[in-house]
Amino acid sequence: MRNRVRKKTESQAVKDRRLGLLLMIPVVIVVFVIMGLPFIRAIYWSFTDKVIGAEANFIGLDNYIELFSDKIYWKSLTNTLIYTVLCIGAKLLIGLLWAVLLNQNFKGKGFFRTALLIPWALPGMVAAMTWRWMYDSTYGIINSLLMDLGIIDLPIAWLSNPKIVLFSAIIVNIWRGVPFFMFSILGELQTLDRQVYEAATVDGAGVFKQFWYITLPSIMPVIKVTTLLSTIWTFNDFENVWLVTGGGPLYASSVISTYTYDMAFIQNSFGRALSVASSVIPILIIMMLVFSRFAKKDE
């Protein structure tokens, strides 16, 4: 009798699995048509001399070989890595700090939660144009405040000095991205059992020990997922850099996304542009594999 029940259960599980796979076929087809085909075409065009209004001629690895001797490409790749690492590190630390603070009970907490969400809620164009005005060396409020406080004597060229222009874009990305980390972590903090902290307090554990041994391990899964998503978005960030700095001056703030746009729509070299974009796919794959393996260690 038990064997019959077990066989029926296994056969039903097989049928359910087949039905699930069958129902997924339309979704897979739609995703392949919408995303797969354009991706395959883009990869193919990266091996051609494609320009707007002309047929693409296959040229093999010429576009990729030229990248190795392209100083602007290596500058853009280096800027992309610096931009990603600094932005993610700052957003994680600041977001974690704000999440821990907002998880406490104090007067005006609702106001601060709403105010800190504004950078994330603002449209990218509005945020970028606002920061461009704030960075303006003549009329910008940042230089005015710094000069009024006596910190600087002359206006700082935030957007025209090659040495600091990339960091100007980094500041804007951090400002916009902190709320994503903050509210993701805050949501997880609010699910933690307070009795665990009460028991730790009774055992003599201080605030820092409670955070290190209880809070941090408990919210680590959310931190990992949030960091992975934000890393992918930041690595591919185009809107913020292009609208704030335009990738200049002299490609000082150029990243892979803005250099790809420059090659495609300003220099009219689609093949080269797609080879630039395709060249970072292995980096993104490695990043996701590393994050995935890191996430599985604590499971």
mmCIF file of C-alpha atoms in Angstrom:
data_model
loop_
_atom_site.group_PDB
_atom_site.id
_atom_site.type_symbol
_atom_site.label_atom_id
_atom_site.label_comp_id
_atom_site.label_asym_id
_atom_site.label_seq_id
_atom_site.Cartn_x
_atom_site.Cartn_y
_atom_site.Cartn_z
ATOM 1 C CA MET A 1 0.000 0.000 0.000
ATOM 2 C CA ARG A 2 2.776 2.388 0.913
ATOM 3 C CA ASN A 3 4.623 1.584 -2.305
ATOM 4 C CA ARG A 4 1.513 2.376 -4.346
ATOM 5 C CA VAL A 5 1.066 5.713 -2.580
ATOM 6 C CA ARG A 6 4.757 6.505 -3.060
ATOM 7 C CA LYS A 7 4.602 5.669 -6.778
ATOM 8 C CA LYS A 8 1.498 7.826 -7.225
ATOM 9 C CA THR A 9 3.197 10.697 -5.417
ATOM 10 C CA GLU A 10 6.347 10.391 -7.559
ATOM 11 C CA SER A 11 4.331 10.157 -10.785
ATOM 12 C CA GLN A 12 2.323 13.230 -9.788
ATOM 13 C CA ALA A 13 5.536 15.115 -9.041
ATOM 14 C CA VAL A 14 6.880 14.196 -12.482
ATOM 15 C CA LYS A 15 3.652 15.390 -14.111
ATOM 16 C CA ASP A 16 3.782 18.662 -12.170
ATOM 17 C CA ARG A 17 7.401 19.193 -13.202
ATOM 18 C CA ARG A 18 6.555 18.563 -16.865
ATOM 19 C CA LEU A 19 3.576 20.913 -16.660
ATOM 20 C CA GLY A 20 5.766 23.611 -15.109
ATOM 21 C CA LEU A 21 8.348 23.248 -17.872
ATOM 22 C CA LEU A 22 5.598 23.327 -20.504
ATOM 23 C CA LEU A 23 4.130 26.525 -19.087
ATOM 24 C CA MET A 24 7.585 28.136 -19.103
ATOM 25 C CA ILE A 25 8.071 27.633 -22.846
ATOM 26 C CA PRO A 26 6.054 30.741 -23.935
ATOM 27 C CA VAL A 27 7.943 32.885 -21.413
ATOM 28 C CA VAL A 28 11.306 31.570 -22.604
ATOM 29 C CA ILE A 29 10.351 32.264 -26.230
ATOM 30 C CA VAL A 30 9.247 35.835 -25.458
ATOM 31 C CA VAL A 31 12.396 36.559 -23.447
ATOM 32 C CA PHE A 32 14.586 35.113 -26.201
ATOM 33 C CA VAL A 33 12.881 37.204 -28.894
ATOM 34 C CA ILE A 34 12.990 40.421 -26.863
ATOM 35 C CA MET A 35 16.449 40.038 -25.326
ATOM 36 C CA GLY A 36 18.225 37.060 -26.857
ATOM 37 C CA LEU A 37 18.040 37.997 -30.537
ATOM 38 C CA PRO A 38 19.195 41.630 -30.048
ATOM 39 C CA PHE A 39 22.028 40.379 -27.850
ATOM 40 C CA ILE A 40 23.169 37.871 -30.481
ATOM 41 C CA ARG A 41 22.975 40.541 -33.186
ATOM 42 C CA ALA A 42 24.996 42.965 -31.032
ATOM 43 C CA ILE A 43 27.691 40.328 -30.475
ATOM 44 C CA TYR A 44 27.842 39.668 -34.227
ATOM 45 C CA TRP A 45 28.066 43.380 -35.070
ATOM 46 C CA SER A 46 31.002 43.699 -32.671
ATOM 47 C CA PHE A 47 32.949 41.602 -35.208
ATOM 48 C CA THR A 48 32.020 43.933 -38.085
ATOM 49 C CA ASP A 49 32.705 47.477 -39.285
ATOM 50 C CA LYS A 50 29.036 48.394 -38.891
ATOM 51 C CA VAL A 51 28.174 52.100 -39.243
ATOM 52 C CA ILE A 52 24.792 53.784 -39.520
ATOM 53 C CA GLY A 53 23.322 53.581 -43.005
ATOM 54 C CA ALA A 54 25.728 50.970 -44.363
ATOM 55 C CA GLU A 55 25.942 47.201 -44.497
ATOM 56 C CA ALA A 56 28.058 45.435 -41.903
ATOM 57 C CA ASN A 57 31.203 43.711 -43.170
ATOM 58 C CA PHE A 58 32.716 40.932 -41.076
ATOM 59 C CA ILE A 59 36.252 41.895 -39.970
ATOM 60 C CA GLY A 60 36.923 39.239 -37.341
ATOM 61 C CA LEU A 61 38.728 40.296 -34.171
ATOM 62 C CA ASP A 62 40.001 43.621 -35.550
ATOM 63 C CA ASN A 63 37.749 45.720 -33.282
ATOM 64 C CA TYR A 64 38.838 43.829 -30.190
ATOM 65 C CA ILE A 65 42.510 43.952 -31.158
ATOM 66 C CA GLU A 66 42.304 47.731 -31.564
ATOM 67 C CA LEU A 67 40.927 48.024 -28.041
ATOM 68 C CA PHE A 68 44.213 46.786 -26.582
ATOM 69 C CA SER A 69 46.012 49.795 -28.033
ATOM 70 C CA ASP A 70 43.192 52.274 -27.319
ATOM 71 C CA LYS A 71 44.289 54.437 -24.380
ATOM 72 C CA ILE A 72 40.818 55.935 -23.984
ATOM 73 C CA TYR A 73 39.302 52.456 -23.676
ATOM 74 C CA TRP A 74 41.709 51.511 -20.873
ATOM 75 C CA LYS A 75 41.099 54.889 -19.233
ATOM 76 C CA SER A 76 37.350 54.284 -19.399
ATOM 77 C CA LEU A 77 37.701 50.756 -18.018
ATOM 78 C CA THR A 78 39.861 51.979 -15.131
ATOM 79 C CA ASN A 79 37.396 54.774 -14.396
ATOM 80 C CA THR A 80 34.543 52.255 -14.440
ATOM 81 C CA LEU A 81 36.246 50.054 -11.858
ATOM 82 C CA ILE A 82 37.132 53.029 -9.633
ATOM 83 C CA TYR A 83 33.610 54.409 -10.008
ATOM 84 C CA THR A 84 32.011 51.068 -9.121
ATOM 85 C CA VAL A 85 34.228 50.213 -6.143
ATOM 86 C CA LEU A 86 34.049 53.642 -4.498
ATOM 87 C CA CYS A 87 30.318 54.057 -5.098
ATOM 88 C CA ILE A 88 29.383 50.598 -3.809
ATOM 89 C CA GLY A 89 31.653 50.863 -0.766
ATOM 90 C CA ALA A 90 30.304 54.269 0.232
ATOM 91 C CA LYS A 91 26.659 53.396 -0.457
ATOM 92 C CA LEU A 92 26.923 50.211 1.600
ATOM 93 C CA LEU A 93 28.562 51.862 4.597
ATOM 94 C CA ILE A 94 26.342 54.955 4.627
ATOM 95 C CA GLY A 95 23.197 52.940 3.888
ATOM 96 C CA LEU A 96 23.984 50.496 6.692
ATOM 97 C CA LEU A 97 24.634 53.337 9.135
ATOM 98 C CA TRP A 98 21.386 55.126 8.273
ATOM 99 C CA ALA A 99 19.411 51.872 8.413
ATOM 100 C CA VAL A 100 20.694 51.115 11.924
ATOM 101 C CA LEU A 101 19.928 54.666 13.072
ATOM 102 C CA LEU A 102 16.427 54.690 11.568
ATOM 103 C CA ASN A 103 15.699 51.358 13.193
ATOM 104 C CA GLN A 104 15.823 53.112 16.569
ATOM 105 C CA ASN A 105 12.887 54.914 18.147
ATOM 106 C CA PHE A 106 13.265 58.688 18.166
ATOM 107 C CA LYS A 107 11.156 61.726 17.459
ATOM 108 C CA GLY A 108 10.926 62.700 13.792
ATOM 109 C CA LYS A 109 11.872 59.276 12.449
ATOM 110 C CA GLY A 110 9.066 59.358 9.873
ATOM 111 C CA PHE A 111 10.267 62.721 8.536
ATOM 112 C CA PHE A 112 13.841 61.472 8.120
ATOM 113 C CA ARG A 113 12.664 58.307 6.361
ATOM 114 C CA THR A 114 10.701 60.384 3.857
ATOM 115 C CA ALA A 115 13.470 62.936 3.345
ATOM 116 C CA LEU A 116 16.153 60.281 2.790
ATOM 117 C CA LEU A 117 14.002 58.587 0.152
ATOM 118 C CA ILE A 118 13.902 61.708 -2.046
ATOM 119 C CA PRO A 119 17.253 61.111 -3.841
ATOM 120 C CA TRP A 120 16.083 57.646 -4.937
ATOM 121 C CA ALA A 121 12.636 58.904 -5.982
ATOM 122 C CA LEU A 122 13.854 61.849 -8.078
ATOM 123 C CA PRO A 123 14.071 61.332 -11.869
ATOM 124 C CA GLY A 124 17.657 60.972 -13.059
ATOM 125 C CA MET A 125 17.454 64.024 -15.301
ATOM 126 C CA VAL A 126 16.228 66.259 -12.476
ATOM 127 C CA ALA A 127 18.897 64.999 -10.076
ATOM 128 C CA ALA A 128 21.706 65.388 -12.625
ATOM 129 C CA MET A 129 20.695 68.901 -13.686
ATOM 130 C CA THR A 130 20.384 69.952 -10.048
ATOM 131 C CA TRP A 131 23.876 68.705 -9.268
ATOM 132 C CA ARG A 132 25.291 70.350 -12.407
ATOM 133 C CA TRP A 133 23.947 73.661 -11.140
ATOM 134 C CA MET A 134 25.315 72.983 -7.643
ATOM 135 C CA TYR A 135 28.742 72.158 -9.111
ATOM 136 C CA ASP A 136 28.845 75.268 -11.308
ATOM 137 C CA SER A 137 32.069 77.147 -10.606
ATOM 138 C CA THR A 138 30.409 80.563 -11.006
ATOM 139 C CA TYR A 139 26.860 80.213 -9.683
ATOM 140 C CA GLY A 140 27.001 76.865 -7.869
ATOM 141 C CA ILE A 141 25.837 76.692 -4.266
ATOM 142 C CA ILE A 142 28.637 74.277 -3.233
ATOM 143 C CA ASN A 143 31.431 76.734 -4.007
ATOM 144 C CA SER A 144 29.425 79.575 -2.474
ATOM 145 C CA LEU A 145 28.996 77.710 0.805
ATOM 146 C CA LEU A 146 32.642 76.631 0.927
ATOM 147 C CA MET A 147 33.814 80.197 0.275
ATOM 148 C CA ASP A 148 31.390 81.665 2.843
ATOM 149 C CA LEU A 149 32.716 79.200 5.441
ATOM 150 C CA GLY A 150 36.292 80.165 4.590
ATOM 151 C CA ILE A 151 37.254 76.641 3.525
ATOM 152 C CA ILE A 152 38.354 77.745 0.038
ATOM 153 C CA ASP A 153 39.462 81.080 -1.418
ATOM 154 C CA LEU A 154 38.747 80.361 -5.082
ATOM 155 C CA PRO A 155 35.907 78.363 -6.727
ATOM 156 C CA ILE A 156 36.639 74.707 -7.411
ATOM 157 C CA ALA A 157 36.193 73.558 -11.012
ATOM 158 C CA TRP A 158 34.188 70.452 -10.108
ATOM 159 C CA LEU A 159 33.253 69.588 -13.699
ATOM 160 C CA SER A 160 36.229 70.900 -15.673
ATOM 161 C CA ASN A 161 39.184 69.733 -13.583
ATOM 162 C CA PRO A 162 40.298 66.310 -14.921
ATOM 163 C CA LYS A 163 41.666 65.346 -11.505
ATOM 164 C CA ILE A 164 38.364 65.622 -9.614
ATOM 165 C CA VAL A 165 35.612 65.380 -12.237
ATOM 166 C CA LEU A 166 35.186 61.608 -11.821
ATOM 167 C CA PHE A 167 34.770 62.037 -8.067
ATOM 168 C CA SER A 168 32.117 64.672 -8.733
ATOM 169 C CA ALA A 169 30.099 62.024 -10.589
ATOM 170 C CA ILE A 170 30.811 59.490 -7.822
ATOM 171 C CA ILE A 171 29.330 61.824 -5.193
ATOM 172 C CA VAL A 172 26.101 62.120 -7.178
ATOM 173 C CA ASN A 173 25.821 58.342 -7.603
ATOM 174 C CA ILE A 174 26.375 57.805 -3.879
ATOM 175 C CA TRP A 175 23.762 60.426 -3.019
ATOM 176 C CA ARG A 176 21.213 58.735 -5.259
ATOM 177 C CA GLY A 177 22.069 55.143 -4.326
ATOM 178 C CA VAL A 178 22.248 55.277 -0.531
ATOM 179 C CA PRO A 179 18.432 55.067 -0.076
ATOM 180 C CA PHE A 180 18.331 51.725 -1.923
ATOM 181 C CA PHE A 181 20.786 50.188 0.529
ATOM 182 C CA MET A 182 19.242 51.944 3.497
ATOM 183 C CA PHE A 183 15.651 50.814 2.968
ATOM 184 C CA SER A 184 16.631 47.297 1.883
ATOM 185 C CA ILE A 185 18.647 46.793 5.060
ATOM 186 C CA LEU A 186 16.090 48.612 7.214
ATOM 187 C CA GLY A 187 13.345 46.266 6.038
ATOM 188 C CA GLU A 188 15.398 43.277 7.172
ATOM 189 C CA LEU A 189 16.320 44.901 10.484
ATOM 190 C CA GLN A 190 12.661 45.316 11.357
ATOM 191 C CA THR A 191 12.084 41.572 11.052
ATOM 192 C CA LEU A 192 14.723 40.623 13.644
ATOM 193 C CA ASP A 193 13.540 39.156 16.929
ATOM 194 C CA ARG A 194 14.056 41.620 19.788
ATOM 195 C CA GLN A 195 14.191 38.779 22.309
ATOM 196 C CA VAL A 196 17.580 37.755 20.920
ATOM 197 C CA TYR A 197 18.964 41.199 21.759
ATOM 198 C CA GLU A 198 17.398 41.119 25.215
ATOM 199 C CA ALA A 199 19.050 37.761 25.882
ATOM 200 C CA ALA A 200 22.382 39.109 24.628
ATOM 201 C CA THR A 201 22.064 42.128 26.902
ATOM 202 C CA VAL A 202 21.416 39.849 29.883
ATOM 203 C CA ASP A 203 24.542 37.862 28.973
ATOM 204 C CA GLY A 204 26.579 41.068 29.059
ATOM 205 C CA ALA A 205 26.994 41.712 25.328
ATOM 206 C CA GLY A 206 27.402 45.401 24.493
ATOM 207 C CA VAL A 207 26.008 47.334 21.555
ATOM 208 C CA PHE A 208 28.965 46.666 19.273
ATOM 209 C CA LYS A 209 29.072 42.935 20.055
ATOM 210 C CA GLN A 210 25.329 42.662 19.427
ATOM 211 C CA PHE A 211 25.775 44.372 16.084
ATOM 212 C CA TRP A 212 28.766 42.235 15.058
ATOM 213 C CA TYR A 213 27.504 38.834 16.203
ATOM 214 C CA ILE A 214 23.725 39.208 15.830
ATOM 215 C CA THR A 215 22.704 42.063 13.545
ATOM 216 C CA LEU A 216 25.356 41.758 10.838
ATOM 217 C CA PRO A 217 25.021 37.963 10.300
ATOM 218 C CA SER A 218 21.221 38.296 10.267
ATOM 219 C CA ILE A 219 21.138 40.978 7.567
ATOM 220 C CA MET A 220 24.046 39.597 5.525
ATOM 221 C CA PRO A 221 21.799 37.839 2.927
ATOM 222 C CA VAL A 222 20.056 41.148 2.173
ATOM 223 C CA ILE A 223 23.387 42.972 2.027
ATOM 224 C CA LYS A 224 24.741 40.447 -0.477
ATOM 225 C CA VAL A 225 21.737 40.663 -2.800
ATOM 226 C CA THR A 226 21.564 44.457 -2.553
ATOM 227 C CA THR A 227 25.284 44.801 -3.208
ATOM 228 C CA LEU A 228 25.125 42.489 -6.229
ATOM 229 C CA LEU A 229 22.234 44.389 -7.813
ATOM 230 C CA SER A 230 23.762 47.790 -7.113
ATOM 231 C CA THR A 231 27.159 46.662 -8.428
ATOM 232 C CA ILE A 232 25.638 45.641 -11.761
ATOM 233 C CA TRP A 233 23.673 48.902 -12.002
ATOM 234 C CA THR A 234 26.657 51.038 -11.024
ATOM 235 C CA PHE A 235 29.067 49.257 -13.366
ATOM 236 C CA ASN A 236 26.665 49.953 -16.259
ATOM 237 C CA ASP A 237 25.664 53.436 -15.106
ATOM 238 C CA PHE A 238 25.291 55.771 -18.062
ATOM 239 C CA GLU A 239 22.664 58.329 -17.136
ATOM 240 C CA ASN A 240 24.390 59.773 -14.099
ATOM 241 C CA VAL A 241 27.866 60.139 -15.642
ATOM 242 C CA TRP A 242 26.676 61.390 -19.010
ATOM 243 C CA LEU A 243 24.261 63.990 -17.638
ATOM 244 C CA VAL A 244 26.610 65.288 -14.930
ATOM 245 C CA THR A 245 30.004 65.291 -16.686
ATOM 246 C CA GLY A 246 29.422 64.073 -20.246
ATOM 247 C CA GLY A 247 32.433 61.810 -19.824
ATOM 248 C CA GLY A 248 34.767 64.784 -20.006
ATOM 249 C CA PRO A 249 36.842 66.793 -19.942
ATOM 250 C CA LEU A 250 39.194 64.917 -22.261
ATOM 251 C CA TYR A 251 37.584 61.591 -21.253
ATOM 252 C CA ALA A 252 38.717 62.149 -17.650
ATOM 253 C CA SER A 253 35.358 60.891 -16.355
ATOM 254 C CA SER A 254 34.613 58.533 -19.212
ATOM 255 C CA VAL A 255 33.315 55.091 -18.241
ATOM 256 C CA ILE A 256 32.565 52.095 -20.442
ATOM 257 C CA SER A 257 28.913 53.060 -20.951
ATOM 258 C CA THR A 258 29.659 56.664 -21.953
ATOM 259 C CA TYR A 259 32.566 55.615 -24.176
ATOM 260 C CA THR A 260 30.281 53.122 -25.907
ATOM 261 C CA TYR A 261 27.749 55.898 -26.536
ATOM 262 C CA ASP A 262 30.498 58.195 -27.800
ATOM 263 C CA MET A 263 31.762 55.550 -30.250
ATOM 264 C CA ALA A 264 28.289 54.668 -31.509
ATOM 265 C CA PHE A 265 26.453 57.983 -31.821
ATOM 266 C CA ILE A 266 29.187 60.614 -31.989
ATOM 267 C CA GLN A 267 31.918 58.798 -33.907
ATOM 268 C CA ASN A 268 29.361 56.671 -35.832
ATOM 269 C CA SER A 269 31.243 53.424 -35.298
ATOM 270 C CA PHE A 270 28.684 50.856 -34.187
ATOM 271 C CA GLY A 271 31.018 47.915 -34.585
ATOM 272 C CA ARG A 272 33.695 49.456 -32.361
ATOM 273 C CA ALA A 273 31.089 50.582 -29.846
ATOM 274 C CA LEU A 274 29.622 47.096 -29.528
ATOM 275 C CA SER A 275 33.080 45.594 -29.124
ATOM 276 C CA VAL A 276 33.655 48.010 -26.224
ATOM 277 C CA ALA A 277 30.369 46.991 -24.607
ATOM 278 C CA SER A 278 30.937 43.274 -25.231
ATOM 279 C CA SER A 279 34.467 43.357 -23.825
ATOM 280 C CA VAL A 280 33.174 43.858 -20.263
ATOM 281 C CA ILE A 281 30.711 40.942 -20.363
ATOM 282 C CA PRO A 282 33.336 38.523 -18.940
ATOM 283 C CA ILE A 283 33.965 40.968 -16.075
ATOM 284 C CA LEU A 284 30.256 41.076 -15.222
ATOM 285 C CA ILE A 285 29.989 37.282 -15.404
ATOM 286 C CA ILE A 286 32.979 36.863 -13.075
ATOM 287 C CA MET A 287 31.488 39.387 -10.653
ATOM 288 C CA MET A 288 28.170 37.505 -10.543
ATOM 289 C CA LEU A 289 29.890 34.148 -10.082
ATOM 290 C CA VAL A 290 31.994 35.510 -7.219
ATOM 291 C CA PHE A 291 28.932 37.011 -5.539
ATOM 292 C CA SER A 292 26.971 33.782 -6.027
ATOM 293 C CA ARG A 293 29.722 31.652 -4.500
ATOM 294 C CA PHE A 294 30.139 34.115 -1.662
ATOM 295 C CA ALA A 295 26.387 34.023 -0.998
ATOM 296 C CA LYS A 296 26.312 30.206 -0.879
ATOM 297 C CA LYS A 297 28.991 30.004 1.817
ATOM 298 C CA ASP A 298 26.597 31.111 4.540
ATOM 299 C CA GLU A 299 23.692 28.905 3.440
#
